[in-house]
Coordinates of C-alpha atoms in Angstrom, one line a residue:
Chain A
M116 CA 51.2 292.1 95.9
A117 CA 50.4 295.6 96.6
V118 CA 48.8 298.3 94.5
Y119 CA 45.6 299.1 96.2
T120 CA 45.3 302.7 95.0
E121 CA 45.6 303.7 91.4
V122 CA 47.2 307.0 90.6
S123 CA 46.1 308.9 87.5
D124 CA 48.9 310.3 85.4
E125 CA 47.5 313.8 85.8
A126 CA 47.4 313.5 89.6
L127 CA 51.0 312.1 89.5
R128 CA 52.3 315.0 87.5
A129 CA 50.6 317.5 89.8
F130 CA 52.1 315.7 92.8
L131 CA 55.6 315.7 91.3
A132 CA 55.3 319.4 90.6
G133 CA 55.7 319.8 94.4
Y134 CA 59.2 318.3 94.3
E135 CA 62.5 319.2 92.7
L136 CA 62.9 315.8 91.1
G137 CA 63.0 316.8 87.4
E138 CA 60.9 315.2 84.8
L139 CA 58.9 312.0 85.1
V140 CA 60.5 309.1 83.3
A141 CA 58.6 306.0 84.4
F142 CA 56.1 304.8 87.0
R143 CA 55.3 301.1 87.7
G144 CA 53.4 299.4 90.5
I145 CA 55.5 297.1 92.7
A146 CA 54.2 293.7 93.6
E147 CA 55.8 293.7 97.0
G148 CA 54.7 294.8 100.4
V149 CA 51.3 294.0 101.8
E150 CA 50.2 297.0 103.8
N151 CA 50.6 299.9 101.4
S152 CA 50.7 300.7 97.6
N153 CA 54.2 301.1 96.3
Y154 CA 55.3 302.4 92.9
A155 CA 58.8 302.4 91.4
L156 CA 59.2 306.0 90.2
K157 CA 62.0 307.1 87.9
T158 CA 62.6 310.7 87.2
T159 CA 65.5 312.6 85.5
A160 CA 66.8 312.9 89.1
G161 CA 67.0 309.1 89.6
D162 CA 65.1 306.2 91.0
F163 CA 62.6 306.5 93.9
I164 CA 59.8 304.7 95.6
L165 CA 56.4 306.3 96.0
T166 CA 54.3 304.9 98.8
L167 CA 50.6 305.6 99.3
Y168 CA 49.6 304.7 102.8
E169 CA 46.6 302.5 103.0
K170 CA 44.0 302.2 105.7
R171 CA 45.9 299.7 108.0
V172 CA 48.4 302.5 108.6
D173 CA 47.3 305.2 111.1
P174 CA 48.0 308.6 109.3
T175 CA 48.8 310.3 112.6
E176 CA 51.8 307.9 113.1
L177 CA 53.3 308.6 109.7
P178 CA 55.3 311.7 110.8
W179 CA 57.0 309.4 113.5
F180 CA 57.9 306.7 110.9
L181 CA 59.2 309.2 108.3
G182 CA 61.1 311.1 111.1
L183 CA 62.7 307.8 112.2
M184 CA 63.8 306.9 108.6
R185 CA 65.2 310.4 108.1
H186 CA 67.1 310.1 111.4
L187 CA 68.5 306.6 110.6
A188 CA 69.5 307.7 107.0
A189 CA 71.2 310.8 108.3
R190 CA 73.3 308.5 110.6
G191 CA 74.4 306.4 107.6
L192 CA 71.9 303.5 107.8
A193 CA 71.0 302.2 104.3
C194 CA 67.2 302.8 104.6
P195 CA 64.7 304.7 102.5
E196 CA 65.1 308.4 103.1
P197 CA 62.0 310.5 102.8
V198 CA 62.3 313.2 100.1
A199 CA 61.0 316.6 101.0
G200 CA 59.0 318.6 98.6
R201 CA 59.7 322.2 97.6
D202 CA 58.0 323.3 100.8
G203 CA 60.1 321.1 103.0
E204 CA 57.3 318.6 103.7
A205 CA 57.9 314.8 103.0
L206 CA 54.4 313.6 104.0
R207 CA 52.0 314.7 101.3
E208 CA 48.7 313.5 99.8
L209 CA 48.0 311.8 96.5
A210 CA 44.8 310.1 95.2
G211 CA 43.2 310.8 98.6
R212 CA 45.9 308.9 100.5
P213 CA 48.8 310.1 102.6
A214 CA 51.9 309.6 100.4
A215 CA 55.6 310.0 100.5
I216 CA 58.5 309.6 98.1
C217 CA 61.6 307.9 99.5
T218 CA 65.0 307.1 98.0
F219 CA 65.4 303.9 96.1
L220 CA 67.7 301.2 97.6
P221 CA 69.6 298.8 95.4
G222 CA 69.7 295.1 96.2
V223 CA 67.7 291.9 96.1
W224 CA 65.8 290.4 99.1
P225 CA 66.8 286.7 99.6
R226 CA 64.0 284.3 98.7
R227 CA 66.0 281.5 100.5
P228 CA 68.1 283.1 103.2
S229 CA 71.4 281.2 103.8
V230 CA 73.8 281.2 106.7
A231 CA 75.9 283.7 104.7
H232 CA 73.0 286.2 104.9
C233 CA 72.5 285.9 108.7
G234 CA 75.8 287.4 109.9
P235 CA 75.4 290.6 107.8
L236 CA 71.7 290.7 108.8
G237 CA 72.7 290.7 112.5
T238 CA 75.3 293.4 112.0
A239 CA 72.8 295.5 110.1
L240 CA 70.2 295.1 112.9
A241 CA 72.8 296.3 115.4
A242 CA 73.6 299.2 113.2
L243 CA 69.9 300.1 113.1
H244 CA 69.7 300.0 116.9
A245 CA 72.8 302.2 117.2
A246 CA 71.5 304.7 114.6
G247 CA 68.2 304.9 116.4
E248 CA 69.9 306.4 119.5
G249 CA 69.1 310.1 119.8
F250 CA 65.7 309.7 118.1
S251 CA 63.9 310.6 121.3
A252 CA 60.2 310.4 120.3
E253 CA 58.8 307.1 121.5
R254 CA 56.2 305.0 119.7
P255 CA 54.7 302.2 122.0
N256 CA 54.6 298.8 120.4
A257 CA 50.9 298.2 119.8
L258 CA 51.7 294.6 119.0
G259 CA 53.9 294.1 122.1
P260 CA 53.1 292.1 125.3
Q261 CA 50.2 294.4 126.3
G262 CA 48.6 293.8 123.0
W263 CA 48.7 290.0 122.9
A264 CA 45.8 289.2 125.3
P265 CA 43.3 291.5 123.5
L266 CA 44.5 290.1 120.2
L267 CA 44.0 286.6 121.4
G268 CA 40.6 287.6 122.5
R269 CA 39.7 288.8 119.1
C270 CA 40.9 285.5 117.6
R271 CA 38.9 283.4 120.1
P272 CA 35.6 283.2 118.2
N273 CA 37.3 281.4 115.2
G274 CA 40.7 280.4 116.4
D275 CA 39.9 276.8 117.1
T276 CA 38.6 276.3 113.6
V277 CA 42.2 276.5 112.4
Q278 CA 43.3 273.8 114.9
P279 CA 41.2 272.2 117.7
G280 CA 42.4 273.4 121.1
L281 CA 44.6 276.1 119.6
C282 CA 43.2 279.0 121.8
A283 CA 43.7 277.0 125.0
E284 CA 47.3 276.2 124.1
L285 CA 47.9 279.9 123.3
D286 CA 46.3 280.9 126.6
G287 CA 48.9 278.7 128.3
H288 CA 51.8 280.1 126.3
L289 CA 50.7 283.7 126.8
E290 CA 50.4 283.3 130.6
S291 CA 53.9 281.8 130.9
I292 CA 55.5 284.4 128.5
L293 CA 54.0 287.4 130.3
A294 CA 55.1 285.9 133.6
A295 CA 58.7 285.6 132.4
W296 CA 58.8 288.8 130.3
P297 CA 62.1 290.6 131.1
A298 CA 62.2 294.0 132.7
G299 CA 65.1 296.4 132.6
L300 CA 66.7 295.4 129.3
P301 CA 68.0 298.1 127.0
R302 CA 65.3 299.7 124.9
G303 CA 65.3 301.8 121.8
Q304 CA 63.9 302.1 118.3
I305 CA 63.3 298.7 116.8
H306 CA 62.3 297.6 113.3
A307 CA 59.9 294.9 114.6
D308 CA 59.3 293.3 111.2
L309 CA 62.7 292.6 109.8
F310 CA 61.7 289.6 107.6
P311 CA 63.8 288.6 104.6
D312 CA 61.6 290.6 102.2
N313 CA 62.6 293.8 104.1
V314 CA 66.4 293.3 103.7
F315 CA 68.2 293.9 100.5
F316 CA 71.5 292.3 99.7
L317 CA 74.2 292.8 97.1
E318 CA 77.1 290.5 96.5
E319 CA 80.7 291.5 97.1
A320 CA 83.4 290.3 94.8
R321 CA 83.7 286.8 96.1
G322 CA 80.0 286.2 96.2
K323 CA 79.7 287.2 99.9
P324 CA 76.4 289.0 100.5
R325 CA 76.4 292.4 102.2
V326 CA 73.3 294.3 103.3
S327 CA 72.4 297.1 100.9
G328 CA 69.2 298.3 102.5
L329 CA 66.6 297.8 105.2
I330 CA 63.1 298.8 104.2
D331 CA 59.5 298.9 105.5
F332 CA 59.7 300.7 108.8
Y333 CA 55.9 300.8 109.3
F334 CA 55.9 298.5 112.3
A335 CA 58.9 300.2 113.9
C336 CA 58.4 301.2 117.6
T337 CA 60.2 301.7 120.9
D338 CA 60.8 298.5 122.6
I339 CA 63.4 296.0 124.0
L340 CA 66.3 295.9 121.5
A341 CA 66.8 292.2 122.0
Y342 CA 63.2 291.6 121.1
D343 CA 64.1 292.7 117.5
V344 CA 66.9 290.1 117.6
A345 CA 64.3 287.5 118.7
I346 CA 62.0 288.5 115.8
C347 CA 64.9 288.0 113.4
L348 CA 65.7 284.6 114.9
N349 CA 62.1 283.6 114.2
A350 CA 62.1 285.1 110.7
W351 CA 65.5 284.0 109.4
C352 CA 66.6 280.8 111.2
F353 CA 63.9 278.3 110.6
E354 CA 64.1 276.2 107.5
P355 CA 61.1 275.7 105.1
D356 CA 60.3 272.5 107.0
L357 CA 60.3 274.6 110.2
S358 CA 63.4 272.9 111.7
F359 CA 65.6 275.4 113.5
N360 CA 69.0 276.0 111.9
V361 CA 71.3 276.7 114.8
T362 CA 74.1 277.6 112.5
K363 CA 72.1 280.5 111.1
A364 CA 71.2 281.6 114.7
R365 CA 74.8 281.5 115.7
A366 CA 75.8 283.6 112.6
L367 CA 73.0 286.1 113.3
L368 CA 73.9 286.5 117.0
A369 CA 77.6 286.7 116.2
G370 CA 77.0 289.4 113.6
Y371 CA 74.8 291.4 116.0
N372 CA 77.1 291.0 119.0
A373 CA 80.2 292.0 116.9
A374 CA 78.5 295.4 116.4
R375 CA 76.5 295.8 119.6
P376 CA 77.5 293.2 122.3
M377 CA 74.4 292.0 124.1
S378 CA 74.6 291.8 127.9
A379 CA 74.3 288.5 129.7
A380 CA 70.8 289.5 130.8
E381 CA 69.8 290.1 127.1
M382 CA 71.2 286.8 126.0
E383 CA 69.5 285.0 128.8
A384 CA 66.2 286.6 127.9
L385 CA 66.4 285.4 124.2
P386 CA 64.2 282.3 124.7
V387 CA 61.3 284.1 126.2
L388 CA 61.7 287.0 123.8
C389 CA 61.6 284.4 120.9
R390 CA 58.5 282.9 122.4
G391 CA 56.9 286.4 122.5
A392 CA 57.9 287.2 119.0
A393 CA 56.5 283.8 117.7
L394 CA 53.2 284.5 119.5
R395 CA 53.0 288.0 118.1
F396 CA 53.2 286.8 114.5
L397 CA 51.1 283.8 115.2
L398 CA 48.3 286.0 116.6
T399 CA 48.2 288.5 113.7
R400 CA 48.3 285.7 111.2
L401 CA 45.6 283.9 113.0
Y402 CA 43.4 287.0 113.1
D403 CA 44.0 287.6 109.4
W404 CA 43.4 283.9 108.6
T405 CA 40.1 283.8 110.2
N406 CA 38.9 287.3 109.2
T407 CA 40.0 287.6 105.6
P408 CA 37.0 287.5 103.3
P409 CA 37.2 284.9 100.6
G410 CA 38.3 286.5 97.3
A411 CA 40.3 289.2 99.0
L412 CA 43.4 290.1 97.0
V413 CA 45.8 289.1 99.7
T414 CA 47.7 286.0 100.3
R415 CA 47.0 284.7 103.8
K416 CA 50.0 283.4 105.8
D417 CA 49.6 280.2 107.7
P418 CA 49.5 280.9 111.4
L419 CA 50.4 277.4 112.4
E420 CA 53.9 277.9 111.1
Y421 CA 54.4 280.1 114.1
L422 CA 52.8 277.6 116.5
R423 CA 55.7 275.3 115.4
R424 CA 58.2 278.0 116.1
L425 CA 56.5 278.9 119.5
R426 CA 56.7 275.2 120.6
F427 CA 60.4 275.1 119.6
H428 CA 61.2 278.1 121.7
A429 CA 59.1 276.8 124.6
Q430 CA 61.2 273.7 124.7
A431 CA 64.5 275.6 124.5
K432 CA 66.5 275.0 127.6
G433 CA 68.2 278.4 127.8
V434 CA 70.1 280.4 125.2
S435 CA 72.3 277.4 124.3
A436 CA 69.4 276.2 122.1
Y437 CA 70.3 279.1 119.8
G438 CA 73.9 278.0 119.4
V439 CA 75.5 280.1 122.0
Chain B
M1392 CA 49.0 292.1 89.8
A1393 CA 51.4 289.7 88.6
V1394 CA 54.2 287.8 90.3
Y1395 CA 53.1 284.2 90.1
T1396 CA 56.6 282.6 90.2
E1397 CA 59.1 283.5 92.8
V1398 CA 62.7 283.5 91.7
S1399 CA 65.4 282.7 94.3
D1400 CA 68.4 285.0 94.3
E1401 CA 70.7 282.0 93.6
A1402 CA 68.7 281.1 90.5
L1403 CA 68.6 284.7 89.4
R1404 CA 72.4 285.1 89.7
A1405 CA 72.9 281.8 87.8
F1406 CA 70.5 283.0 85.1
L1407 CA 72.2 286.4 84.7
A1408 CA 75.5 284.7 84.3
G1409 CA 74.2 283.6 80.9
Y1410 CA 74.1 287.3 79.8
E1411 CA 76.6 290.1 79.3
L1412 CA 74.6 292.5 81.5
G1413 CA 77.1 293.2 84.2
E1414 CA 76.3 293.0 87.9
L1415 CA 72.9 292.7 89.5
V1416 CA 71.8 295.9 91.2
A1417 CA 68.1 295.4 92.0
F1418 CA 65.2 293.1 91.3
R1419 CA 61.6 293.9 92.2
G1420 CA 58.3 292.3 91.2
I1421 CA 56.0 294.4 89.1
A1422 CA 52.3 294.6 89.9
E1423 CA 51.2 295.0 86.3
G1424 CA 50.3 292.5 83.6
V1425 CA 47.9 289.6 84.3
E1426 CA 49.3 286.7 82.3
N1427 CA 52.9 286.5 83.2
S1428 CA 55.3 287.2 86.1
N1429 CA 57.2 290.4 85.5
Y1430 CA 60.2 291.8 87.4
A1431 CA 62.0 295.1 87.1
L1432 CA 65.7 294.2 86.8
K1433 CA 68.5 296.7 87.2
T1434 CA 72.1 295.8 86.4
T1435 CA 75.2 297.8 86.0
A1436 CA 74.2 297.7 82.2
G1437 CA 70.9 299.5 82.9
D1438 CA 67.2 298.8 83.4
F1439 CA 65.4 295.7 82.0
I1440 CA 62.2 293.7 82.4
L1441 CA 62.5 290.0 83.2
T1442 CA 59.4 288.0 82.2
L1443 CA 58.6 284.5 83.3
Y1444 CA 55.9 283.0 81.1
E1445 CA 53.1 281.4 83.0
K1446 CA 50.8 278.6 81.9
R1447 CA 48.4 280.7 79.9
V1448 CA 51.1 281.3 77.3
D1449 CA 51.9 278.4 75.0
P1450 CA 55.7 278.0 75.2
T1451 CA 55.9 276.9 71.5
E1452 CA 54.6 280.3 70.5
L1453 CA 57.2 282.3 72.4
P1454 CA 59.8 282.2 69.6
W1455 CA 57.2 283.9 67.3
F1456 CA 56.4 286.6 69.9
L1457 CA 60.1 287.3 70.7
G1458 CA 60.9 287.3 67.0
L1459 CA 58.2 289.8 66.2
M1460 CA 59.4 292.1 69.0
R1461 CA 62.9 291.9 67.8
H1462 CA 61.7 292.6 64.2
L1463 CA 59.6 295.6 65.3
A1464 CA 62.4 297.0 67.6
A1465 CA 64.9 296.7 64.7
R1466 CA 62.6 298.8 62.6
G1467 CA 62.6 301.5 65.2
L1468 CA 59.3 300.8 67.0
A1469 CA 59.5 301.6 70.7
C1470 CA 58.8 298.1 72.0
P1471 CA 60.6 295.7 74.4
E1472 CA 63.6 294.2 72.6
P1473 CA 64.5 290.7 73.7
V1474 CA 68.1 290.6 75.0
A1475 CA 70.1 287.6 73.8
G1476 CA 72.3 285.7 76.2
R1477 CA 76.0 285.0 75.6
D1478 CA 74.9 282.1 73.4
G1479 CA 72.7 284.3 71.2
E1480 CA 69.5 282.9 72.7
A1481 CA 66.9 285.3 74.1
L1482 CA 64.4 282.6 75.2
R1483 CA 65.7 280.8 78.3
E1484 CA 64.5 279.1 81.4
L1485 CA 64.3 280.3 85.0
A1486 CA 62.5 278.8 88.0
G1487 CA 61.1 276.1 85.8
R1488 CA 59.5 278.6 83.4
P1489 CA 60.4 279.9 80.0
A1490 CA 61.9 283.3 80.6
A1491 CA 63.3 286.3 78.7
I1492 CA 64.9 289.6 79.5
C1493 CA 63.7 292.6 77.4
T1494 CA 64.8 296.2 77.3
F1495 CA 63.0 298.6 79.7
L1496 CA 60.8 301.3 78.2
P1497 CA 60.3 304.7 79.8
G1498 CA 56.9 306.2 80.2
V1499 CA 53.6 306.0 82.2
W1500 CA 50.4 304.3 81.0
P1501 CA 47.4 306.6 81.1
R1502 CA 45.0 305.7 83.9
R1503 CA 42.5 308.0 82.3
P1504 CA 43.2 308.3 78.6
S1505 CA 42.3 311.7 77.2
V1506 CA 41.7 313.0 73.6
A1507 CA 45.3 314.1 73.6
H1508 CA 46.5 310.5 74.0
C1509 CA 44.3 309.1 71.2
G1510 CA 46.0 310.8 68.2
P1511 CA 49.5 309.6 69.2
L1512 CA 48.1 306.2 70.0
G1513 CA 46.6 305.9 66.5
T1514 CA 49.9 307.0 64.9
A1515 CA 51.8 304.5 67.0
L1516 CA 49.5 301.7 66.0
A1517 CA 50.0 302.5 62.3
A1518 CA 53.8 302.5 63.0
L1519 CA 53.4 299.1 64.5
H1520 CA 51.6 297.8 61.5
A1521 CA 54.2 299.3 59.1
A1522 CA 57.1 297.9 61.2
G1523 CA 55.5 294.5 61.1
E1524 CA 55.8 294.3 57.3
G1525 CA 58.5 291.9 56.3
F1526 CA 58.0 289.6 59.3
S1527 CA 56.7 286.8 57.3
A1528 CA 55.9 284.1 59.9
E1529 CA 52.2 284.0 60.5
R1530 CA 50.4 283.4 63.8
P1531 CA 46.7 282.7 63.4
N1532 CA 44.4 284.7 65.7
A1533 CA 43.1 282.1 68.2
L1534 CA 40.7 284.7 69.5
G1535 CA 39.6 285.7 66.0
P1536 CA 36.2 285.1 64.3
Q1537 CA 36.7 281.3 64.1
G1538 CA 37.3 281.1 67.8
W1539 CA 34.2 283.0 68.9
A1540 CA 31.5 280.3 68.5
P1541 CA 33.5 277.7 70.4
L1542 CA 34.3 280.3 73.1
L1543 CA 30.6 281.2 73.4
G1544 CA 29.9 277.5 73.7
R1545 CA 32.2 277.2 76.7
C1546 CA 30.4 280.2 78.3
R1547 CA 27.0 278.8 77.7
P1548 CA 26.7 276.6 80.9
N1549 CA 27.0 279.7 83.2
G1550 CA 26.7 282.7 80.9
D1551 CA 23.1 283.5 81.7
T1552 CA 23.9 283.7 85.4
V1553 CA 25.7 287.0 84.7
Q1554 CA 22.6 288.4 82.9
P1555 CA 19.4 286.5 82.0
G1556 CA 19.2 286.0 78.2
L1557 CA 22.8 286.9 77.7
C1558 CA 23.8 283.9 75.6
A1559 CA 20.8 284.2 73.3
E1560 CA 21.7 287.9 72.7
L1561 CA 25.3 286.9 72.0
D1562 CA 24.2 284.2 69.6
G1563 CA 22.3 286.8 67.6
H1564 CA 25.3 289.2 67.6
L1565 CA 27.7 286.4 66.6
E1566 CA 25.6 285.3 63.7
S1567 CA 25.3 288.8 62.3
I1568 CA 28.9 289.7 62.8
L1569 CA 30.2 286.5 61.1
A1570 CA 27.8 287.1 58.2
A1571 CA 29.1 290.6 57.7
W1572 CA 32.8 289.9 58.5
P1573 CA 34.9 291.5 55.7
A1574 CA 37.1 289.6 53.4
G1575 CA 40.1 291.0 51.4
L1576 CA 41.1 293.7 53.8
P1577 CA 44.9 294.3 54.3
R1578 CA 46.4 291.9 56.8
G1579 CA 49.5 291.9 58.8
Q1580 CA 51.0 291.6 62.3
I1581 CA 48.6 293.1 64.8
H1582 CA 49.0 293.7 68.5
A1583 CA 45.4 292.6 69.3
D1584 CA 45.5 293.8 72.9
L1585 CA 46.5 297.5 72.8
F1586 CA 44.7 298.7 75.9
P1587 CA 45.9 301.8 77.8
D1588 CA 48.0 299.7 80.2
N1589 CA 50.0 298.5 77.2
V1590 CA 50.9 302.0 76.0
F1591 CA 53.5 304.2 77.7
F1592 CA 53.5 308.0 77.2
L1593 CA 55.9 310.7 78.1
E1594 CA 55.1 314.4 77.9
E1595 CA 56.8 316.8 75.5
A1596 CA 57.7 320.3 76.5
R1597 CA 54.2 321.8 76.4
G1598 CA 52.4 318.9 78.1
K1599 CA 51.6 317.1 74.8
P1600 CA 51.8 313.4 75.3
R1601 CA 53.9 311.3 73.0
V1602 CA 54.0 307.5 72.9
S1603 CA 57.3 306.2 74.5
G1604 CA 56.6 302.5 74.2
L1605 CA 54.2 299.7 73.3
I1606 CA 54.3 296.6 75.4
D1607 CA 52.8 293.1 76.0
F1608 CA 52.8 291.5 72.6
Y1609 CA 51.6 288.1 73.8
F1610 CA 48.3 288.3 72.0
A1611 CA 49.9 289.5 68.8
C1612 CA 48.9 287.6 65.7
T1613 CA 48.4 287.9 62.0
D1614 CA 45.0 289.4 61.1
I1615 CA 43.1 292.3 59.5
L1616 CA 45.0 295.5 60.3
A1617 CA 41.9 297.5 60.7
Y1618 CA 40.7 295.0 63.4
D1619 CA 43.5 296.3 65.6
V1620 CA 42.1 299.8 65.0
A1621 CA 38.7 298.5 66.1
I1622 CA 40.2 297.0 69.3
C1623 CA 41.6 300.4 70.1
L1624 CA 38.3 302.2 69.4
N1625 CA 36.8 299.8 72.0
A1626 CA 39.6 300.1 74.5
W1627 CA 40.3 303.9 74.3
C1628 CA 37.2 305.7 73.2
F1629 CA 34.5 304.8 75.8
E1630 CA 34.2 306.9 78.9
P1631 CA 34.0 305.3 82.4
D1632 CA 30.2 305.6 82.1
L1633 CA 30.5 303.6 78.8
S1634 CA 29.4 306.5 76.7
F1635 CA 31.3 306.7 73.4
N1636 CA 33.5 309.7 73.0
V1637 CA 33.5 310.5 69.3
T1638 CA 36.2 313.2 69.7
K1639 CA 38.6 310.5 70.9
A1640 CA 37.6 308.2 68.1
R1641 CA 38.2 311.0 65.5
A1642 CA 41.6 311.7 67.0
L1643 CA 42.5 308.0 67.0
L1644 CA 41.5 307.5 63.4
A1645 CA 43.1 310.8 62.3
G1646 CA 46.4 309.7 64.0
Y1647 CA 46.3 306.3 62.4
N1648 CA 45.3 307.6 58.9
A1649 CA 48.0 310.2 58.9
A1650 CA 50.6 307.5 59.1
R1651 CA 48.8 304.7 57.2
P1652 CA 45.7 305.9 55.4
M1653 CA 43.0 303.3 55.6
S1654 CA 41.1 302.4 52.3
A1655 CA 37.4 303.1 51.9
A1656 CA 36.8 299.4 52.4
E1657 CA 38.7 299.4 55.7
M1658 CA 36.8 302.5 57.0
E1659 CA 33.5 301.0 56.0
A1660 CA 34.3 297.8 57.8
L1661 CA 35.0 299.5 61.1
P1662 CA 31.5 299.1 62.6
V1663 CA 31.5 295.3 62.1
L1664 CA 35.2 295.1 63.1
C1665 CA 34.3 297.0 66.3
R1666 CA 31.4 294.6 67.0
G1667 CA 33.7 291.7 66.6
A1668 CA 36.3 293.2 68.9
A1669 CA 33.7 294.0 71.5
L1670 CA 32.4 290.4 71.3
R1671 CA 36.0 289.0 71.6
F1672 CA 36.7 290.8 74.9
L1673 CA 33.2 290.2 76.1
L1674 CA 33.6 286.4 75.6
T1675 CA 37.0 286.0 77.3
R1676 CA 35.8 288.2 80.2
L1677 CA 32.6 286.2 80.5
Y1678 CA 34.5 282.9 80.5
D1679 CA 36.9 284.2 83.1
W1680 CA 34.0 285.7 85.2
T1681 CA 32.2 282.4 85.3
N1682 CA 35.2 280.2 85.7
T1683 CA 37.5 282.0 88.2
P1684 CA 37.5 280.2 91.5
P1685 CA 36.6 282.4 94.5
G1686 CA 39.7 283.5 96.2
A1687 CA 41.9 283.5 93.1
L1688 CA 44.5 286.2 93.1
V1689 CA 43.2 287.9 89.9
T1690 CA 40.8 290.8 89.5
R1691 CA 37.9 289.7 87.3
K1692 CA 36.8 292.2 84.7
D1693 CA 33.2 292.9 84.2
P1694 CA 32.0 291.3 80.9
L1695 CA 28.9 293.4 80.7
E1696 CA 31.0 296.5 80.0
Y1697 CA 31.6 295.0 76.6
L1698 CA 28.0 294.1 76.1
R1699 CA 27.4 297.9 76.4
R1700 CA 30.1 298.5 73.8
L1701 CA 28.8 295.8 71.5
R1702 CA 25.3 297.3 71.6
F1703 CA 26.7 300.7 70.7
H1704 CA 28.5 299.3 67.7
A1705 CA 25.5 297.3 66.6
Q1706 CA 23.4 300.5 66.5
A1707 CA 26.1 302.4 64.5
K1708 CA 24.8 303.5 61.2
G1709 CA 28.0 303.3 59.3
V1710 CA 31.5 304.7 60.0
S1711 CA 30.0 308.2 60.6
A1712 CA 29.2 306.9 64.1
Y1713 CA 32.9 307.1 64.8
G1714 CA 33.3 310.7 63.9
V1715 CA 34.4 310.3 60.3

């Protein structure tokens, strides 16, 4: 639920005067996204999304994110395209925050992803990876393997209050994941947070879902492409009871491989990449869980859901566990 | 920030099949409104708002609210118009909640209302009162004078924790307000909650704001028309520092009187009606302030802002205090 910064109507009108977007028609806060403030903006030129970047986003990184989105959109990926103002600049300031207007994407994110979503999701992820080629600026993954030990260290003071022995168990996982972390796999621009609420779908004639948009590129970075697949396996293929749906995994991997066939080395690395991805979301959730002040206007997400995922992946005997 | 009930995409599609609204194009939660869950809904037929009524709304009262909105819209008032399904019913069920789709209204609510907003606001309020004529079903005002003593009683256990002596001061105000409460003033359907976030404006050619829509009729009821004016004087004419802006009040009253001239008796009653309105919002805020569990996902509103307003009105020597 995200509107952290209120925008006065005067400030909004002054801001819009910097664009060639016609007249303001409507402006409503959107209750989605957790990092930034998002507004649905309608002008006589159409529908847009206005984002005010809040303090968890480093303003010096915004040109990279907006540049990547522009690059991907120009290559035909259905993602928000930053709209430049009259002066050619897309990154501007509003209400004391960095701000940008992007194009609006149609579609609905799936509250309960089904097998039918997972194939198109995999294909869309492969399309994202292909479209990212040629965007040469690199952004290191701050939440990648090098970041996990320090993050676990910051969780240590309160981590075991969530579950006794949790930090020791995570120490063990971290050590074995880092020891097995693959080198030499294909790298590129990855989304790194492609959860269901970041993927819009529309239905085709016979009720078949197709991806209409990928959003929220503010964790995107330069890393192992197959790690993005592993993040999606974690985010899309577990049921609400945290059982692993191998049919969804098979559909996701088939959709991805149809558009960008993974090498044998990439496929073989999936179990450890999945363990790493589970640990990454476990650690940030654990940190937030133990450091969110009571009364804060955010919904904390249960870190232990990712411990269950991590344990599943740790028990996987090779990529066959994922239906391949 | 209001999305309390999540709607699965399957449930949404099944729900929309009950309407003649074409194909689903987009569906986003709206971060506005505090009582219900609101979604911006776009179909091939246009833009709509889908509301799921949460537990603070009595479902047996929904037909009255929707009937009033339909009546007002049919008389040309710019308010949300309930959209009937294929079976003629506008009030339906979705995700276990009563739900309705209404038309989308353009405009932006003023984060910092200016004098220029207050005149058109007054005129729009008078138009609402005129359009309500002929809607004969009555809804008593549960938060009207009869409700204030019981509400103060429920605030008594914790009220003085907000400010020592607060309950005793409110006892005194309540007694004098009830003793002076006017009888025989014109009654009708009132909005009863016409705060700035419930009034959308668009700008005309020379930057002059005009009202493009009135929303959120879920406190509407049958009561003294001038009491609605008093609610607006409280909601629109105090500055952020809680000083009273008599120029705004004059503009609001002039706008109202131009469209529906108030009688001398109504004008003379404004100070006590304003005291009553201030007490009403003070009491519900005080109750929420002292009864909202820590960590709840709602922003509590400071009740003492309304104590400042109440004291201002109590010191008003007649309607001249409001610029008339």
